[in-house]
Amino acid sequence: MSLARFLDVTTSTAASAARPNFGNVHYGRRKVPEQPLELYEFEVCPYCRIAREAMSALSLDPIIYPCPRGGTLFREKVKSEGGRYQYPYLVDPNNGVSMYESADIVAYLFQEYGHGRAPWFLRQRAFAVSTSMLASGFRPNRGRHAVRSRQPDQLLELYSYEGSPFCRIAREALCELELPHQLRNVPRRSPDREGFVSISGQMKVPYLLDPNTGVQMFESDDIRRYLYRTYAIEGAAK
Ligand SMILES: N[C@@H](CCC(=O)N[C@@H](CS)C(=O)NCC(=O)O)C(=O)O
């Protein structure tokens, strides 16, 4: 294992430990949105993590529009639709609803798609924000800044769940490259795991599908290298 990989895995594992198991276990979903939810966010933002944890716990599959700092593709849409640059920003086309504020997003998702009340680790605001900030602190520069990229014609798909340190590494690359993707959340006990295994052959995440190239792959480091090789305009694979 290279030193870079060792540091990636240890810091990403430390980040996961700051929010142990939160969003890793399915928490009960009442219904599946007919049209996918849309989440504008960036990986290192602690408030965005809280919104993603809620999606993960509910096994919801939002389309993620990455909005890293310096990004030119989706940040502007949030400003023009919502009035300000602030992330996370949720759009639910099923109900014509859009909103800022991670606490409001969590409450809305559990009300609309769960069984009403969000779990304590998302409801206790001071705890959620401080531990999510701690998690971000372990990888302060990943999933934060945009890298110029070529945009794919079709949405990529990433099978993931929030607290996996390996999934984080794959999500950071998607974020930095501003690659919109459908995030398919398959936490433990998710009713969607069986369908996932029938596609991938084994229960292991992250798993990337790129319909633009036909690539399907496991392994966070390979995924990150693939994404940079295929879509980055400047710089070598990070
Ligand atoms: N109270 C908000 C705070 C959100 C927030 O401060 N987001 C920061 C990123 S962590 C932001 O959007 N900053 C503006 C920017 O990145 O341009 C929430 O919980 O959603």
mmCIF file with all atom_site columns, N, CA, C and O and ligand atoms in Angstrom, residues 42 44-48 50-51 67-70 75 84-89 100-105 125 129 133 144, ligand 1:
data_model
loop_
_atom_site.group_PDB
_atom_site.id
_atom_site.type_symbol
_atom_site.label_atom_id
_atom_site.label_alt_id
_atom_site.label_comp_id
_atom_site.label_asym_id
_atom_site.label_entity_id
_atom_site.label_seq_id
_atom_site.pdbx_PDB_ins_code
_atom_site.Cartn_x
_atom_site.Cartn_y
_atom_site.Cartn_z
_atom_site.occupancy
_atom_site.B_iso_or_equiv
_atom_site.pdbx_formal_charge
_atom_site.auth_seq_id
_atom_site.auth_comp_id
_atom_site.auth_asym_id
_atom_site.auth_atom_id
_atom_site.pdbx_PDB_model_num
ATOM   1   N N   . PHE A 1 42  ? -21.591 19.577 -1.275 1.00 0.00 ? 42  PHE A N   1
ATOM   2   C CA  . PHE A 1 42  ? -20.210 19.143 -1.525 1.00 0.00 ? 42  PHE A CA  1
ATOM   3   C C   . PHE A 1 42  ? -19.733 18.315 -0.345 1.00 0.00 ? 42  PHE A C   1
ATOM   4   O O   . PHE A 1 42  ? -20.179 18.484 0.782  1.00 0.00 ? 42  PHE A O   1
ATOM   5   N N   . VAL A 1 44  ? -17.146 17.756 1.666  1.00 0.00 ? 44  VAL A N   1
ATOM   6   C CA  . VAL A 1 44  ? -16.528 18.116 2.950  1.00 0.00 ? 44  VAL A CA  1
ATOM   7   C C   . VAL A 1 44  ? -17.440 18.983 3.829  1.00 0.00 ? 44  VAL A C   1
ATOM   8   O O   . VAL A 1 44  ? -17.192 19.138 5.022  1.00 0.00 ? 44  VAL A O   1
ATOM   9   N N   . CYS A 1 45  ? -18.466 19.528 3.272  1.00 0.00 ? 45  CYS A N   1
ATOM   10  C CA  . CYS A 1 45  ? -19.367 20.411 4.033  1.00 0.00 ? 45  CYS A CA  1
ATOM   11  C C   . CYS A 1 45  ? -20.089 19.588 5.115  1.00 0.00 ? 45  CYS A C   1
ATOM   12  O O   . CYS A 1 45  ? -20.783 18.624 4.810  1.00 0.00 ? 45  CYS A O   1
ATOM   13  N N   . PRO A 1 46  ? -19.915 19.948 6.391  1.00 0.00 ? 46  PRO A N   1
ATOM   14  C CA  . PRO A 1 46  ? -20.512 19.141 7.461  1.00 0.00 ? 46  PRO A CA  1
ATOM   15  C C   . PRO A 1 46  ? -22.037 19.127 7.431  1.00 0.00 ? 46  PRO A C   1
ATOM   16  O O   . PRO A 1 46  ? -22.659 18.149 7.835  1.00 0.00 ? 46  PRO A O   1
ATOM   17  N N   . TYR A 1 47  ? -22.626 20.203 6.958  1.00 0.00 ? 47  TYR A N   1
ATOM   18  C CA  . TYR A 1 47  ? -24.095 20.261 6.888  1.00 0.00 ? 47  TYR A CA  1
ATOM   19  C C   . TYR A 1 47  ? -24.602 19.365 5.752  1.00 0.00 ? 47  TYR A C   1
ATOM   20  O O   . TYR A 1 47  ? -25.660 18.743 5.866  1.00 0.00 ? 47  TYR A O   1
ATOM   21  N N   . CYS A 1 48  ? -23.819 19.315 4.686  1.00 0.00 ? 48  CYS A N   1
ATOM   22  C CA  . CYS A 1 48  ? -24.191 18.437 3.567  1.00 0.00 ? 48  CYS A CA  1
ATOM   23  C C   . CYS A 1 48  ? -24.131 16.980 4.015  1.00 0.00 ? 48  CYS A C   1
ATOM   24  O O   . CYS A 1 48  ? -24.971 16.159 3.629  1.00 0.00 ? 48  CYS A O   1
ATOM   25  N N   . ILE A 1 50  ? -24.834 15.834 6.917  1.00 0.00 ? 50  ILE A N   1
ATOM   26  C CA  . ILE A 1 50  ? -26.044 15.552 7.698  1.00 0.00 ? 50  ILE A CA  1
ATOM   27  C C   . ILE A 1 50  ? -27.207 15.231 6.749  1.00 0.00 ? 50  ILE A C   1
ATOM   28  O O   . ILE A 1 50  ? -27.960 14.271 6.968  1.00 0.00 ? 50  ILE A O   1
ATOM   29  N N   . ALA A 1 51  ? -27.335 15.998 5.683  1.00 0.00 ? 51  ALA A N   1
ATOM   30  C CA  . ALA A 1 51  ? -28.400 15.726 4.700  1.00 0.00 ? 51  ALA A CA  1
ATOM   31  C C   . ALA A 1 51  ? -28.162 14.376 4.017  1.00 0.00 ? 51  ALA A C   1
ATOM   32  O O   . ALA A 1 51  ? -29.098 13.589 3.819  1.00 0.00 ? 51  ALA A O   1
ATOM   33  N N   . CYS A 1 67  ? -21.266 20.733 -5.746 1.00 0.00 ? 67  CYS A N   1
ATOM   34  C CA  . CYS A 1 67  ? -21.060 22.193 -5.732 1.00 0.00 ? 67  CYS A CA  1
ATOM   35  C C   . CYS A 1 67  ? -19.796 22.546 -4.959 1.00 0.00 ? 67  CYS A C   1
ATOM   36  O O   . CYS A 1 67  ? -19.857 23.333 -3.993 1.00 0.00 ? 67  CYS A O   1
ATOM   37  N N   . PRO A 1 68  ? -18.632 22.001 -5.348 1.00 0.00 ? 68  PRO A N   1
ATOM   38  C CA  . PRO A 1 68  ? -17.416 22.338 -4.608 1.00 0.00 ? 68  PRO A CA  1
ATOM   39  C C   . PRO A 1 68  ? -17.052 23.809 -4.801 1.00 0.00 ? 68  PRO A C   1
ATOM   40  O O   . PRO A 1 68  ? -17.522 24.452 -5.756 1.00 0.00 ? 68  PRO A O   1
ATOM   41  N N   . ARG A 1 69  ? -16.220 24.321 -3.920 1.00 0.00 ? 69  ARG A N   1
ATOM   42  C CA  . ARG A 1 69  ? -15.760 25.710 -4.052 1.00 0.00 ? 69  ARG A CA  1
ATOM   43  C C   . ARG A 1 69  ? -15.069 25.875 -5.402 1.00 0.00 ? 69  ARG A C   1
ATOM   44  O O   . ARG A 1 69  ? -14.321 24.997 -5.831 1.00 0.00 ? 69  ARG A O   1
ATOM   45  N N   . GLY A 1 70  ? -15.350 26.975 -6.054 1.00 0.00 ? 70  GLY A N   1
ATOM   46  C CA  . GLY A 1 70  ? -14.746 27.222 -7.366 1.00 0.00 ? 70  GLY A CA  1
ATOM   47  C C   . GLY A 1 70  ? -15.477 26.498 -8.482 1.00 0.00 ? 70  GLY A C   1
ATOM   48  O O   . GLY A 1 70  ? -15.124 26.635 -9.654 1.00 0.00 ? 70  GLY A O   1
ATOM   49  N N   . ARG A 1 75  ? -23.303 25.390 -8.770 1.00 0.00 ? 75  ARG A N   1
ATOM   50  C CA  . ARG A 1 75  ? -23.427 26.382 -7.686 1.00 0.00 ? 75  ARG A CA  1
ATOM   51  C C   . ARG A 1 75  ? -24.409 27.491 -8.064 1.00 0.00 ? 75  ARG A C   1
ATOM   52  O O   . ARG A 1 75  ? -25.218 27.917 -7.262 1.00 0.00 ? 75  ARG A O   1
ATOM   53  N N   . ARG A 1 84  ? -29.501 32.278 -2.738 1.00 0.00 ? 84  ARG A N   1
ATOM   54  C CA  . ARG A 1 84  ? -28.166 32.467 -2.158 1.00 0.00 ? 84  ARG A CA  1
ATOM   55  C C   . ARG A 1 84  ? -27.296 31.225 -2.375 1.00 0.00 ? 84  ARG A C   1
ATOM   56  O O   . ARG A 1 84  ? -27.832 30.136 -2.622 1.00 0.00 ? 84  ARG A O   1
ATOM   57  N N   . TYR A 1 85  ? -25.996 31.442 -2.242 1.00 0.00 ? 85  TYR A N   1
ATOM   58  C CA  . TYR A 1 85  ? -25.063 30.322 -2.326 1.00 0.00 ? 85  TYR A CA  1
ATOM   59  C C   . TYR A 1 85  ? -25.017 29.668 -0.964 1.00 0.00 ? 85  TYR A C   1
ATOM   60  O O   . TYR A 1 85  ? -24.319 30.126 -0.064 1.00 0.00 ? 85  TYR A O   1
ATOM   61  N N   . GLN A 1 86  ? -25.742 28.620 -0.769 1.00 0.00 ? 86  GLN A N   1
ATOM   62  C CA  . GLN A 1 86  ? -25.682 27.892 0.508  1.00 0.00 ? 86  GLN A CA  1
ATOM   63  C C   . GLN A 1 86  ? -26.018 26.424 0.250  1.00 0.00 ? 86  GLN A C   1
ATOM   64  O O   . GLN A 1 86  ? -26.983 26.120 -0.455 1.00 0.00 ? 86  GLN A O   1
ATOM   65  N N   . TYR A 1 87  ? -25.233 25.575 0.843  1.00 0.00 ? 87  TYR A N   1
ATOM   66  C CA  . TYR A 1 87  ? -25.362 24.130 0.600  1.00 0.00 ? 87  TYR A CA  1
ATOM   67  C C   . TYR A 1 87  ? -25.428 23.415 1.937  1.00 0.00 ? 87  TYR A C   1
ATOM   68  O O   . TYR A 1 87  ? -24.771 23.874 2.878  1.00 0.00 ? 87  TYR A O   1
ATOM   69  N N   . PRO A 1 88  ? -26.231 22.387 2.107  1.00 0.00 ? 88  PRO A N   1
ATOM   70  C CA  . PRO A 1 88  ? -26.972 21.657 1.081  1.00 0.00 ? 88  PRO A CA  1
ATOM   71  C C   . PRO A 1 88  ? -28.249 22.396 0.655  1.00 0.00 ? 88  PRO A C   1
ATOM   72  O O   . PRO A 1 88  ? -28.789 23.207 1.405  1.00 0.00 ? 88  PRO A O   1
ATOM   73  N N   . TYR A 1 89  ? -28.706 22.040 -0.546 1.00 0.00 ? 89  TYR A N   1
ATOM   74  C CA  . TYR A 1 89  ? -29.962 22.571 -1.082 1.00 0.00 ? 89  TYR A CA  1
ATOM   75  C C   . TYR A 1 89  ? -30.698 21.391 -1.698 1.00 0.00 ? 89  TYR A C   1
ATOM   76  O O   . TYR A 1 89  ? -30.146 20.702 -2.559 1.00 0.00 ? 89  TYR A O   1
ATOM   77  N N   . TYR A 1 100 ? -33.211 25.059 1.788  1.00 0.00 ? 100 TYR A N   1
ATOM   78  C CA  . TYR A 1 100 ? -31.897 25.079 2.405  1.00 0.00 ? 100 TYR A CA  1
ATOM   79  C C   . TYR A 1 100 ? -32.037 24.484 3.811  1.00 0.00 ? 100 TYR A C   1
ATOM   80  O O   . TYR A 1 100 ? -33.111 24.079 4.201  1.00 0.00 ? 100 TYR A O   1
ATOM   81  N N   . GLU A 1 101 ? -30.978 24.503 4.553  1.00 0.00 ? 101 GLU A N   1
ATOM   82  C CA  . GLU A 1 101 ? -30.925 24.136 5.975  1.00 0.00 ? 101 GLU A CA  1
ATOM   83  C C   . GLU A 1 101 ? -31.005 22.621 6.195  1.00 0.00 ? 101 GLU A C   1
ATOM   84  O O   . GLU A 1 101 ? -32.060 21.999 6.049  1.00 0.00 ? 101 GLU A O   1
ATOM   85  N N   . SER A 1 102 ? -29.856 22.097 6.609  1.00 0.00 ? 102 SER A N   1
ATOM   86  C CA  . SER A 1 102 ? -29.783 20.634 6.808  1.00 0.00 ? 102 SER A CA  1
ATOM   87  C C   . SER A 1 102 ? -30.825 20.139 7.805  1.00 0.00 ? 102 SER A C   1
ATOM   88  O O   . SER A 1 102 ? -31.413 19.072 7.622  1.00 0.00 ? 102 SER A O   1
ATOM   89  N N   . ALA A 1 103 ? -31.105 20.910 8.868  1.00 0.00 ? 103 ALA A N   1
ATOM   90  C CA  . ALA A 1 103 ? -32.092 20.450 9.863  1.00 0.00 ? 103 ALA A CA  1
ATOM   91  C C   . ALA A 1 103 ? -33.478 20.352 9.227  1.00 0.00 ? 103 ALA A C   1
ATOM   92  O O   . ALA A 1 103 ? -34.231 19.397 9.488  1.00 0.00 ? 103 ALA A O   1
ATOM   93  N N   . ASP A 1 104 ? -33.807 21.309 8.370  1.00 0.00 ? 104 ASP A N   1
ATOM   94  C CA  . ASP A 1 104 ? -35.112 21.277 7.695  1.00 0.00 ? 104 ASP A CA  1
ATOM   95  C C   . ASP A 1 104 ? -35.165 20.124 6.683  1.00 0.00 ? 104 ASP A C   1
ATOM   96  O O   . ASP A 1 104 ? -36.199 19.471 6.530  1.00 0.00 ? 104 ASP A O   1
ATOM   97  N N   . ILE A 1 105 ? -34.050 19.895 6.027  1.00 0.00 ? 105 ILE A N   1
ATOM   98  C CA  . ILE A 1 105 ? -33.993 18.804 5.040  1.00 0.00 ? 105 ILE A CA  1
ATOM   99  C C   . ILE A 1 105 ? -34.198 17.459 5.740  1.00 0.00 ? 105 ILE A C   1
ATOM   100 O O   . ILE A 1 105 ? -34.991 16.618 5.297  1.00 0.00 ? 105 ILE A O   1
ATOM   101 N N   . ARG A 1 125 ? -29.176 18.593 17.282 1.00 0.00 ? 125 ARG A N   1
ATOM   102 C CA  . ARG A 1 125 ? -28.501 19.482 16.335 1.00 0.00 ? 125 ARG A CA  1
ATOM   103 C C   . ARG A 1 125 ? -27.039 19.788 16.712 1.00 0.00 ? 125 ARG A C   1
ATOM   104 O O   . ARG A 1 125 ? -26.137 19.661 15.896 1.00 0.00 ? 125 ARG A O   1
ATOM   105 N N   . VAL A 1 129 ? -23.974 18.626 14.350 1.00 0.00 ? 129 VAL A N   1
ATOM   106 C CA  . VAL A 1 129 ? -23.101 19.585 13.657 1.00 0.00 ? 129 VAL A CA  1
ATOM   107 C C   . VAL A 1 129 ? -21.659 19.457 14.149 1.00 0.00 ? 129 VAL A C   1
ATOM   108 O O   . VAL A 1 129 ? -20.720 19.425 13.349 1.00 0.00 ? 129 VAL A O   1
ATOM   109 N N   . MET A 1 133 ? -18.604 18.274 11.816 1.00 0.00 ? 133 MET A N   1
ATOM   110 C CA  . MET A 1 133 ? -17.441 19.162 11.585 1.00 0.00 ? 133 MET A CA  1
ATOM   111 C C   . MET A 1 133 ? -16.145 18.416 11.892 1.00 0.00 ? 133 MET A C   1
ATOM   112 O O   . MET A 1 133 ? -15.157 18.541 11.174 1.00 0.00 ? 133 MET A O   1
ATOM   113 N N   . ARG A 1 144 ? -13.642 19.415 -1.614 1.00 0.00 ? 144 ARG A N   1
ATOM   114 C CA  . ARG A 1 144 ? -13.881 20.835 -1.280 1.00 0.00 ? 144 ARG A CA  1
ATOM   115 C C   . ARG A 1 144 ? -13.736 21.742 -2.495 1.00 0.00 ? 144 ARG A C   1
ATOM   116 O O   . ARG A 1 144 ? -14.547 22.622 -2.709 1.00 0.00 ? 144 ARG A O   1
HETATM 117 N N1  . LIG B 2 .   ? -27.407 26.134 8.660  1.00 0.00 ? 1   LIG B N1  1
HETATM 118 C C1  . LIG B 2 .   ? -27.052 25.664 7.352  1.00 0.00 ? 1   LIG B C1  1
HETATM 119 C C2  . LIG B 2 .   ? -25.582 25.933 7.143  1.00 0.00 ? 1   LIG B C2  1
HETATM 120 C C3  . LIG B 2 .   ? -25.119 25.584 5.740  1.00 0.00 ? 1   LIG B C3  1
HETATM 121 C C4  . LIG B 2 .   ? -23.760 26.168 5.418  1.00 0.00 ? 1   LIG B C4  1
HETATM 122 O O1  . LIG B 2 .   ? -23.217 27.017 6.148  1.00 0.00 ? 1   LIG B O1  1
HETATM 123 N N2  . LIG B 2 .   ? -23.164 25.715 4.317  1.00 0.00 ? 1   LIG B N2  1
HETATM 124 C C5  . LIG B 2 .   ? -21.891 26.244 3.861  1.00 0.00 ? 1   LIG B C5  1
HETATM 125 C C6  . LIG B 2 .   ? -20.968 25.103 3.434  1.00 0.00 ? 1   LIG B C6  1
HETATM 126 S S1  . LIG B 2 .   ? -20.497 24.073 4.808  1.00 0.00 ? 1   LIG B S1  1
HETATM 127 C C7  . LIG B 2 .   ? -22.096 27.046 2.596  1.00 0.00 ? 1   LIG B C7  1
HETATM 128 O O2  . LIG B 2 .   ? -23.052 26.820 1.868  1.00 0.00 ? 1   LIG B O2  1
HETATM 129 N N3  . LIG B 2 .   ? -21.210 27.991 2.318  1.00 0.00 ? 1   LIG B N3  1
HETATM 130 C C8  . LIG B 2 .   ? -21.266 28.776 1.104  1.00 0.00 ? 1   LIG B C8  1
HETATM 131 C C9  . LIG B 2 .   ? -20.397 28.230 0.051  1.00 0.00 ? 1   LIG B C9  1
HETATM 132 O O3  . LIG B 2 .   ? -19.839 27.123 0.167  1.00 0.00 ? 1   LIG B O3  1
HETATM 133 O O4  . LIG B 2 .   ? -20.296 28.916 -0.981 1.00 0.00 ? 1   LIG B O4  1
HETATM 134 C C10 . LIG B 2 .   ? -27.403 24.193 7.255  1.00 0.00 ? 1   LIG B C10 1
HETATM 135 O O5  . LIG B 2 .   ? -27.469 23.501 8.288  1.00 0.00 ? 1   LIG B O5  1
HETATM 136 O O6  . LIG B 2 .   ? -27.684 23.693 6.138  1.00 0.00 ? 1   LIG B O6  1
#
